[in-house]
Each structure stands twice: as structure tokens, then as C-alpha cells.
């Protein structure tokens, strides 16, 4: 690749993307640029050469499916760069990428393989764009959410599900999108995707955790059966990234008193206790400590007589209180009472 770039190939390849060029040449040029764009440095060079508006033009209806394929995969890799994201959005790519998610349309996508490939690349590009907060509302407003939810199903290839769940995870970080995502029926398939592996699993957990920060959806997520698998995933073999989103999801869910009891009875306390040990990253320990203190704070003997107190060891609670107290002092916030006692009354 370095030889190709050093020979000055990028500008003429970009020129071949222009309207009026034969479709086969456009296809080859877009394919070569897509391969080059996998290198972060070349992705910047390609965008600077003016490729983005031409690539956007090539995903419009009327373009041959193989050309659209290569143009979409090029945008997938170009959109990993923050500066390129702005250029891609400004060129009007978002509504066109959303159209590529639709089953059976646009008409130029011929054959199930071509359609699945383009859906994969479009979902991936939208996922990358959605990681930038300023584009999250725009993507949702363009109608992406229902199509992304449909792509979570078992009929979609694994890579499509990975990117669709990643896009929903990023979009769910915008609180204004939460209602749209929930209304589109995303919660049940996201719960099922917790049984996947790798990025897809992490995306599903992350999306459910973000949705659960809205009180209404914390109830819906729990009712969909999310808590037991979340607790099971929080084992010692969980990857660091997965542990982080798991702890965050459990923290959001534990703010509801009924969910707190479900967490405890599902075995969350030992799993959270393992996250408190100093070998874990500090942020993960803090989140785990917050979850434990929130579970303790949600203890309501009038509704669930002594369940939480019986299953939450005092020593573990004290470790969690100590961590949360230190964070509170550093950042100036007051933690809730736990078992009817303030942090000062606990000795912190």
C-alpha cells in the first residue's frame, strides 16, 4: 500500500469516482480506496483529496450494487477518523446510509449477498458516526433506529448484528434517543444478544446499560430478563471492556429497589465483590462500589424483609462505602443513606 500511495495514486483514484466514469472503473477505484482507507494515515489523505462527496454520490439510488458496496466500505473505514466524520456528515451521507439499512431497498441493491454486505458497511459507518455526540440525534432523526433494530435479529449475518448493536449502543448515549430505541422494540433483541460474543455482546450490554439510566426503561430491561445474564457475564473471565459496561449497566438497574433485590438474588454481590479488588482498574472498582452502595441504599424491609442485609456481607459493604466516600470527598457530592445511616454515621 505504501508503494501505491507514494506513487501518487490517491488523487487519480479519487477522480475516477466522478460521475460519468464507467461503473467498472468506479468500482475498482472505490475498492482500492477502501483498502487504503484501512490505514488511518491514508484515510486522512483520501478524504483530503476530495473522496468523500464522490463516495456519497455512489451510494445514491441508481448506482450499481458492486460500486455501492465498495463506496460504502470505504466510508466505513474513513468514518473512523473524527475529522472525516464531519466531512461525511456535511456531504449528506447520513440519510443515504440509513436508506442502505432498509430491507429490499434501494432498488439497485441486487441479490441477498450484496444487500447484506451494504447493510453491514452502512451500519458500521453509522456506528462510527454515532460515536460523535453531535451526530447522534441526526442519525436517529433520519430514521435509523427501526432499521438497526431489525438488523439485530438472527436472520442477519454476525457482522451486521455487530455493527447494528454498536450503532444502537452509541445512539443510546443520547437520552433523547432512548424513547425511540425502546419504542422500536430494541430491548428484547439486545437482551438476546448478550448471549453473543466479542464486540456484539459488549455493544448489547452497553446499550441496555444506557437505556436503564432512564427509570422507565430500567424496569423494562429487567422485565425482559436482562439481570440474570448480566450477573452471569460478570465473572472472572470477562474482558475488561465487558466488565466496565456490565458494571455500568448493573449500576443503572440497581437504582430501582425491585431491581436491586433481583440483582442480589441473582448472585450479583459475589461478582461485584470480585471487581472491588485492587487488581481491577480504579474506574471499574468505583462503579462496582457504587452498585453495591446503591443496592444497600435500595433496601426496603417493608417490601423485601431483610433480603439485601442477609446477602450483603458487612465487610464488603464497608469496602464499597470507603471507595464511594473517597470519590464523594474528591468530587463534592453527597452519597445516599445506606441502611438508614449517612456516610458520616458509618464512620467515613
CSV table of C-alpha atoms in Angstrom, one decimal:
chain,number,residue,atom,x,y,z
A,1,UNK,CA,0.0,0.0,0.0
A,2,UNK,CA,2.8,2.4,0.8
A,3,UNK,CA,4.2,2.0,-2.7
A,4,UNK,CA,0.8,2.8,-4.2
A,5,UNK,CA,0.4,5.9,-2.1
A,6,UNK,CA,4.0,7.1,-2.7
A,7,UNK,CA,3.4,6.8,-6.4
A,8,UNK,CA,0.7,9.4,-6.1
A,9,UNK,CA,-2.2,7.1,-6.8
A,10,UNK,CA,-4.8,8.6,-4.5
A,11,UNK,CA,-5.8,11.8,-6.4
A,12,UNK,CA,-6.3,9.9,-9.8
A,13,UNK,CA,-8.3,7.2,-8.0
A,14,UNK,CA,-10.5,9.8,-6.4
A,15,UNK,CA,-11.0,11.4,-9.8
A,16,UNK,CA,-12.3,8.0,-11.1
A,17,UNK,CA,-15.1,8.2,-8.7
A,18,UNK,CA,-16.6,11.1,-10.5
A,19,UNK,CA,-20.0,11.0,-12.3
A,20,UNK,CA,-19.5,10.0,-15.9
A,21,UNK,CA,-16.8,7.4,-15.2
A,22,UNK,CA,-17.6,3.9,-16.3
A,23,UNK,CA,-19.1,1.8,-13.5
A,24,UNK,CA,-16.4,-0.8,-13.6
A,25,UNK,CA,-13.7,1.9,-13.2
A,26,UNK,CA,-15.7,3.5,-10.3
A,27,UNK,CA,-15.9,0.0,-8.7
A,28,UNK,CA,-12.2,-0.6,-8.9
A,29,UNK,CA,-11.2,2.8,-7.7
A,30,UNK,CA,-13.6,2.7,-4.8
A,31,UNK,CA,-12.4,-0.8,-3.9
A,32,UNK,CA,-8.7,0.3,-3.9
A,33,UNK,CA,-9.5,3.4,-1.8
A,34,UNK,CA,-11.5,1.2,0.6
A,35,UNK,CA,-8.4,-1.0,1.1
A,36,UNK,CA,-6.1,2.0,1.5
A,37,UNK,CA,-8.5,3.7,4.0
A,38,UNK,CA,-8.0,0.8,6.5
A,39,UNK,CA,-4.7,2.6,7.2
A,40,UNK,CA,-5.5,5.6,9.5
A,41,UNK,CA,-3.0,7.9,7.8
A,42,UNK,CA,-4.2,7.1,4.3
A,43,UNK,CA,-7.8,7.6,5.4
A,44,UNK,CA,-7.0,11.2,6.1
A,45,UNK,CA,-5.2,11.6,2.8
A,46,UNK,CA,-8.1,10.1,0.9
A,47,UNK,CA,-10.6,12.5,2.5
A,48,UNK,CA,-8.3,15.4,1.9
A,49,UNK,CA,-8.2,14.5,-1.8
A,50,UNK,CA,-12.0,15.1,-2.0
A,51,UNK,CA,-13.1,11.5,-2.0
A,52,UNK,CA,-16.0,11.8,0.4
A,53,UNK,CA,-18.6,13.7,-1.7
A,54,UNK,CA,-17.9,11.4,-4.6
A,55,UNK,CA,-18.3,8.3,-2.4
A,56,UNK,CA,-21.5,9.7,-1.0
A,57,UNK,CA,-22.8,10.2,-4.6
A,58,UNK,CA,-22.0,6.5,-5.3
A,59,UNK,CA,-24.4,5.2,-2.6
A,60,UNK,CA,-27.4,7.0,-4.1
A,61,UNK,CA,-30.1,5.0,-5.8
A,62,UNK,CA,-29.2,4.3,-9.4
A,63,UNK,CA,-25.6,3.1,-8.6
A,64,UNK,CA,-24.6,-0.4,-9.5
A,65,UNK,CA,-24.6,-2.7,-6.4
A,66,UNK,CA,-20.9,-3.5,-6.6
A,67,UNK,CA,-20.0,0.1,-6.9
A,68,UNK,CA,-22.3,1.0,-3.9
A,69,UNK,CA,-20.7,-1.9,-1.9
A,70,UNK,CA,-17.2,-0.5,-2.4
A,71,UNK,CA,-18.2,3.0,-1.7
A,72,UNK,CA,-20.0,2.0,1.5
A,73,UNK,CA,-17.0,0.0,2.8
A,74,UNK,CA,-14.7,3.0,2.0
A,75,UNK,CA,-16.9,5.2,4.1
A,76,UNK,CA,-16.9,2.6,6.9
A,77,UNK,CA,-13.1,3.0,7.2
A,78,UNK,CA,-13.0,6.7,6.5
A,79,UNK,CA,-15.6,7.3,9.3
A,80,UNK,CA,-13.2,6.0,12.0
A,81,UNK,CA,-11.4,9.4,11.8
A,82,UNK,CA,-13.1,12.3,13.8
A,83,UNK,CA,-12.3,14.9,11.2
A,84,UNK,CA,-13.6,12.7,8.4
A,85,UNK,CA,-16.8,12.2,10.3
A,86,UNK,CA,-17.6,15.9,10.0
A,87,UNK,CA,-16.9,15.8,6.3
A,88,UNK,CA,-19.0,12.7,5.7
A,89,UNK,CA,-22.0,14.2,7.6
A,90,UNK,CA,-21.6,17.5,5.8
A,91,UNK,CA,-21.7,15.7,2.5
A,92,UNK,CA,-25.2,14.4,3.2
A,93,UNK,CA,-24.2,10.8,3.9
A,94,UNK,CA,-26.4,10.1,6.9
A,95,UNK,CA,-29.8,9.8,5.2
A,96,UNK,CA,-28.3,7.8,2.4
A,97,UNK,CA,-26.6,5.4,4.8
A,98,UNK,CA,-29.9,5.0,6.6
A,99,UNK,CA,-31.6,4.1,3.3
A,100,UNK,CA,-29.0,1.3,2.8
A,101,UNK,CA,-30.2,-0.3,6.0
A,102,UNK,CA,-33.6,-0.9,4.6
A,103,UNK,CA,-34.5,-4.5,3.6
A,104,UNK,CA,-35.1,-4.8,-0.1
A,105,UNK,CA,-34.2,-1.2,-1.0
A,106,UNK,CA,-32.9,0.8,-2.7
A,107,UNK,CA,-33.7,-1.0,-5.9
A,108,UNK,CA,-30.1,-1.0,-7.1
A,109,UNK,CA,-29.0,-3.5,-4.4
A,110,UNK,CA,-29.4,-6.8,-6.3
A,111,UNK,CA,-29.1,-10.1,-4.6
A,112,UNK,CA,-29.2,-11.1,-0.9
A,113,UNK,CA,-25.4,-11.1,-0.6
A,114,UNK,CA,-25.0,-7.6,-2.0
A,115,UNK,CA,-27.8,-6.3,0.3
A,116,UNK,CA,-26.2,-7.9,3.4
A,117,UNK,CA,-22.8,-6.5,2.6
A,118,UNK,CA,-24.0,-3.0,2.1
A,119,UNK,CA,-26.2,-3.1,5.2
A,120,UNK,CA,-23.1,-4.2,7.1
A,121,UNK,CA,-20.9,-1.3,5.8
A,122,UNK,CA,-23.7,1.2,6.3
A,123,UNK,CA,-24.4,0.1,9.8
A,124,UNK,CA,-20.7,0.3,10.6
A,125,UNK,CA,-20.3,3.8,9.2
A,126,UNK,CA,-23.4,4.9,11.2
A,127,UNK,CA,-21.9,3.3,14.3
A,128,UNK,CA,-18.7,5.3,13.8
A,129,UNK,CA,-20.5,8.5,13.2
A,130,UNK,CA,-22.8,7.9,16.2
A,131,UNK,CA,-19.8,7.8,18.5
A,132,UNK,CA,-19.6,11.6,18.0
A,133,UNK,CA,-22.4,13.1,20.2
A,134,UNK,CA,-23.3,15.8,17.6
A,135,UNK,CA,-24.5,13.2,15.1
A,136,UNK,CA,-26.5,11.0,17.5
A,137,UNK,CA,-29.7,13.0,17.2
A,138,UNK,CA,-29.3,13.5,13.4
A,139,UNK,CA,-28.9,9.7,12.8
A,140,UNK,CA,-32.0,8.9,14.9
A,141,UNK,CA,-34.0,11.7,13.2
A,142,UNK,CA,-33.1,10.2,9.8
A,143,UNK,CA,-35.0,7.1,10.8
A,144,UNK,CA,-32.0,4.8,11.5
A,145,UNK,CA,-33.3,3.2,14.7
A,146,UNK,CA,-36.1,0.9,13.5
A,147,UNK,CA,-33.9,-0.4,10.7
A,148,UNK,CA,-31.0,-1.0,13.1
A,149,UNK,CA,-33.3,-2.9,15.5
A,150,UNK,CA,-34.5,-5.2,12.6
A,151,UNK,CA,-30.8,-6.0,11.8
A,152,UNK,CA,-30.3,-7.3,15.4
A,153,UNK,CA,-32.3,-10.4,14.6
A,154,UNK,CA,-31.0,-13.9,13.9
A,155,UNK,CA,-31.6,-13.5,10.2
A,156,UNK,CA,-28.8,-11.0,9.9
A,157,UNK,CA,-25.1,-12.1,9.5
A,158,UNK,CA,-22.9,-11.8,12.6
A,159,UNK,CA,-21.1,-8.7,11.3
A,160,UNK,CA,-24.3,-6.9,10.6
A,161,UNK,CA,-25.5,-7.6,14.1
A,162,UNK,CA,-22.2,-6.4,15.5
A,163,UNK,CA,-22.4,-3.0,13.7
A,164,UNK,CA,-26.2,-2.6,14.3
A,165,UNK,CA,-25.8,-3.2,18.0
A,166,UNK,CA,-22.8,-0.9,18.1
A,167,UNK,CA,-24.7,1.9,16.4
A,168,UNK,CA,-27.6,1.5,18.9
A,169,UNK,CA,-25.2,1.5,21.8
A,170,UNK,CA,-23.7,4.8,20.6
A,171,UNK,CA,-27.1,6.3,19.9
A,172,UNK,CA,-28.4,5.3,23.3
A,173,UNK,CA,-25.9,7.6,24.9
A,174,UNK,CA,-28.2,10.5,23.8
A,175,UNK,CA,-31.0,10.5,26.3
A,176,UNK,CA,-33.3,11.9,23.7
A,177,UNK,CA,-32.9,8.8,21.7
A,178,UNK,CA,-33.8,6.4,24.5
A,179,UNK,CA,-37.6,6.5,23.8
A,180,UNK,CA,-37.1,6.0,20.1
A,181,UNK,CA,-34.9,3.0,20.7
A,182,UNK,CA,-37.2,1.4,23.3
A,183,UNK,CA,-40.3,2.1,21.2
A,184,UNK,CA,-38.7,0.4,18.2
A,185,UNK,CA,-38.5,-2.8,20.3
A,186,UNK,CA,-34.8,-2.9,20.8
A,187,UNK,CA,-34.7,-4.2,24.3
A,188,UNK,CA,-35.7,-7.9,23.8
A,189,UNK,CA,-33.2,-8.5,20.9
A,190,UNK,CA,-30.5,-6.7,22.8
A,191,UNK,CA,-31.1,-9.0,25.8
A,192,UNK,CA,-30.8,-12.0,23.4
A,193,UNK,CA,-27.5,-10.6,22.0
A,194,UNK,CA,-25.9,-10.7,25.5
A,195,UNK,CA,-25.5,-14.4,24.5
A,196,UNK,CA,-23.3,-13.4,21.6
A,197,UNK,CA,-19.5,-13.0,21.9
A,198,UNK,CA,-16.9,-10.2,21.5
A,199,UNK,CA,-18.0,-6.7,20.4
A,200,UNK,CA,-21.6,-7.7,19.8
A,201,UNK,CA,-22.0,-8.8,23.3
A,202,UNK,CA,-20.3,-5.7,24.7
A,203,UNK,CA,-22.5,-3.4,22.5
A,204,UNK,CA,-25.7,-5.1,23.6
A,205,UNK,CA,-24.7,-4.8,27.3
A,206,UNK,CA,-23.7,-1.2,26.7
A,207,UNK,CA,-26.9,-0.2,25.0
A,208,UNK,CA,-29.0,-1.8,27.8
A,209,UNK,CA,-27.0,0.0,30.4
A,210,UNK,CA,-27.5,3.3,28.8
A,211,UNK,CA,-31.3,2.7,28.4
A,212,UNK,CA,-31.5,1.6,32.0
A,213,UNK,CA,-30.4,5.1,33.2
A,214,UNK,CA,-34.0,6.2,32.3
A,215,UNK,CA,-36.1,4.9,35.2
A,216,UNK,CA,-38.9,3.7,33.0
A,217,UNK,CA,-36.6,1.6,30.9
A,218,UNK,CA,-34.7,0.2,33.9
A,219,UNK,CA,-38.0,-1.6,34.7
A,220,UNK,CA,-38.4,-2.7,31.0
A,221,UNK,CA,-34.9,-4.0,30.8
A,222,UNK,CA,-35.3,-6.0,34.0
A,223,UNK,CA,-38.7,-7.3,32.9
A,224,UNK,CA,-37.1,-8.5,29.6
A,225,UNK,CA,-34.9,-10.9,31.7
A,226,UNK,CA,-31.6,-8.9,31.5
A,227,UNK,CA,-30.5,-9.2,35.1
A,228,UNK,CA,-29.6,-12.9,35.4
A,229,UNK,CA,-27.4,-13.0,32.2
A,230,UNK,CA,-25.8,-9.7,33.2
A,231,UNK,CA,-24.8,-11.2,36.5
A,232,UNK,CA,-23.5,-14.4,34.9
A,233,UNK,CA,-21.4,-12.4,32.5
A,234,UNK,CA,-19.7,-10.6,35.4
A,235,UNK,CA,-17.4,-13.5,36.0
A,236,UNK,CA,-13.7,-13.5,36.4
A,237,UNK,CA,-13.2,-14.4,32.8
A,238,UNK,CA,-15.0,-11.3,31.5
A,239,UNK,CA,-12.8,-9.0,29.4
A,240,UNK,CA,-12.0,-5.5,30.9
A,241,UNK,CA,-14.2,-3.7,28.4
A,242,UNK,CA,-17.1,-6.0,29.1
A,243,UNK,CA,-16.6,-5.7,32.8
A,244,UNK,CA,-16.8,-1.9,32.5
A,245,UNK,CA,-20.1,-1.9,30.6
A,246,UNK,CA,-21.5,-4.7,32.8
A,247,UNK,CA,-20.8,-2.7,36.0
A,248,UNK,CA,-22.4,0.4,34.5
A,249,UNK,CA,-25.5,-1.5,33.4
A,250,UNK,CA,-25.9,-3.0,36.9
A,251,UNK,CA,-25.4,0.4,38.4
A,252,UNK,CA,-28.2,1.9,36.3
A,253,UNK,CA,-30.5,-1.1,37.1
A,254,UNK,CA,-29.8,-1.1,40.8
A,255,UNK,CA,-31.3,2.4,41.3
A,256,UNK,CA,-34.7,0.7,41.2
A,257,UNK,CA,-35.5,-1.1,44.5
A,258,UNK,CA,-37.1,-4.1,43.0
A,259,UNK,CA,-34.2,-4.5,40.5
A,260,UNK,CA,-31.8,-4.3,43.5
A,261,UNK,CA,-33.4,-7.3,45.1
A,262,UNK,CA,-33.4,-9.2,41.8
A,263,UNK,CA,-29.7,-8.4,41.4
A,264,UNK,CA,-28.9,-9.8,44.9
A,265,UNK,CA,-30.9,-12.9,44.5
A,266,UNK,CA,-29.3,-13.5,41.0
A,267,UNK,CA,-25.9,-13.6,42.7
A,268,UNK,CA,-24.6,-10.1,41.9
A,269,UNK,CA,-22.9,-9.5,45.3
A,270,UNK,CA,-20.1,-12.0,44.9
A,271,UNK,CA,-19.4,-10.9,41.3
A,272,UNK,CA,-19.3,-7.2,42.3
A,273,UNK,CA,-17.1,-8.1,45.2
A,274,UNK,CA,-14.5,-9.5,42.8
A,275,UNK,CA,-14.5,-6.2,41.0
A,276,UNK,CA,-13.5,-4.3,44.2
A,277,UNK,CA,-10.1,-5.9,44.4
A,278,UNK,CA,-7.2,-3.6,43.7
A,279,UNK,CA,-6.1,-5.6,40.7
A,280,UNK,CA,-9.0,-4.2,38.7
A,281,UNK,CA,-8.9,-0.7,37.1
A,282,UNK,CA,-9.8,2.1,39.5
A,283,UNK,CA,-12.9,3.2,37.5
A,284,UNK,CA,-14.2,-0.3,37.4
A,285,UNK,CA,-13.8,-0.6,41.2
A,286,UNK,CA,-15.6,2.8,41.7
A,287,UNK,CA,-18.6,1.7,39.6
A,288,UNK,CA,-18.8,-1.7,41.4
A,289,UNK,CA,-18.7,0.2,44.7
A,290,UNK,CA,-21.5,2.5,43.6
A,291,UNK,CA,-23.6,-0.5,42.6
A,292,UNK,CA,-23.1,-2.2,46.0
A,293,UNK,CA,-24.0,1.0,47.9
A,294,UNK,CA,-27.0,1.6,45.6
A,295,UNK,CA,-28.2,-1.9,46.3
A,296,UNK,CA,-27.8,-1.3,50.0
A,297,UNK,CA,-29.5,2.1,49.8
A,298,UNK,CA,-32.4,0.5,48.0
A,299,UNK,CA,-33.0,-1.9,50.9
A,300,UNK,CA,-36.7,-1.6,51.8
A,301,UNK,CA,-37.6,-4.1,54.6
A,302,UNK,CA,-41.3,-3.2,54.3
A,303,UNK,CA,-41.2,-4.7,50.8
A,304,UNK,CA,-38.4,-7.2,50.9
A,305,UNK,CA,-37.8,-8.1,54.6
A,306,UNK,CA,-34.0,-8.2,55.2
A,307,UNK,CA,-33.1,-9.9,51.9
A,308,UNK,CA,-30.4,-7.4,51.0
A,309,UNK,CA,-29.0,-7.3,54.5
A,310,UNK,CA,-28.8,-11.0,54.7
A,311,UNK,CA,-27.0,-11.5,51.4
A,312,UNK,CA,-24.7,-8.4,51.5
A,313,UNK,CA,-21.7,-9.0,53.8
A,314,UNK,CA,-20.9,-6.1,56.1
A,315,UNK,CA,-17.2,-6.2,55.3
A,316,UNK,CA,-17.9,-6.0,51.5
A,317,UNK,CA,-20.4,-3.1,52.1
A,318,UNK,CA,-17.7,-1.3,54.2
A,319,UNK,CA,-15.2,-1.7,51.4
A,320,UNK,CA,-17.7,-0.2,48.9
A,321,UNK,CA,-18.6,2.6,51.2
A,322,UNK,CA,-15.0,3.5,51.7
A,323,UNK,CA,-14.4,3.8,47.9
A,324,UNK,CA,-17.6,5.8,47.3
A,325,UNK,CA,-16.8,8.1,50.2
A,326,UNK,CA,-13.4,8.9,48.9
A,327,UNK,CA,-14.9,9.7,45.4
A,328,UNK,CA,-17.5,11.8,47.0
A,329,UNK,CA,-15.0,13.8,49.0
A,330,UNK,CA,-12.9,14.3,45.9
A,331,UNK,CA,-15.8,15.5,43.7
A,332,UNK,CA,-18.0,17.2,46.3
A,333,UNK,CA,-21.2,15.0,46.2
A,334,UNK,CA,-23.2,13.5,49.0
A,335,UNK,CA,-23.9,9.8,48.8
A,336,UNK,CA,-27.4,8.4,49.8
A,337,UNK,CA,-28.1,7.0,53.2
A,338,UNK,CA,-27.3,3.2,53.5
A,339,UNK,CA,-29.4,1.2,55.9
A,340,UNK,CA,-30.7,4.4,57.2
A,341,UNK,CA,-27.3,5.8,58.1
A,342,UNK,CA,-25.3,8.6,56.5
A,343,UNK,CA,-21.7,8.1,55.4
A,344,UNK,CA,-20.6,10.1,58.4
A,345,UNK,CA,-22.6,7.8,60.7
A,346,UNK,CA,-20.8,4.8,59.0
A,347,UNK,CA,-17.5,6.5,60.0
A,348,UNK,CA,-16.5,7.9,56.6
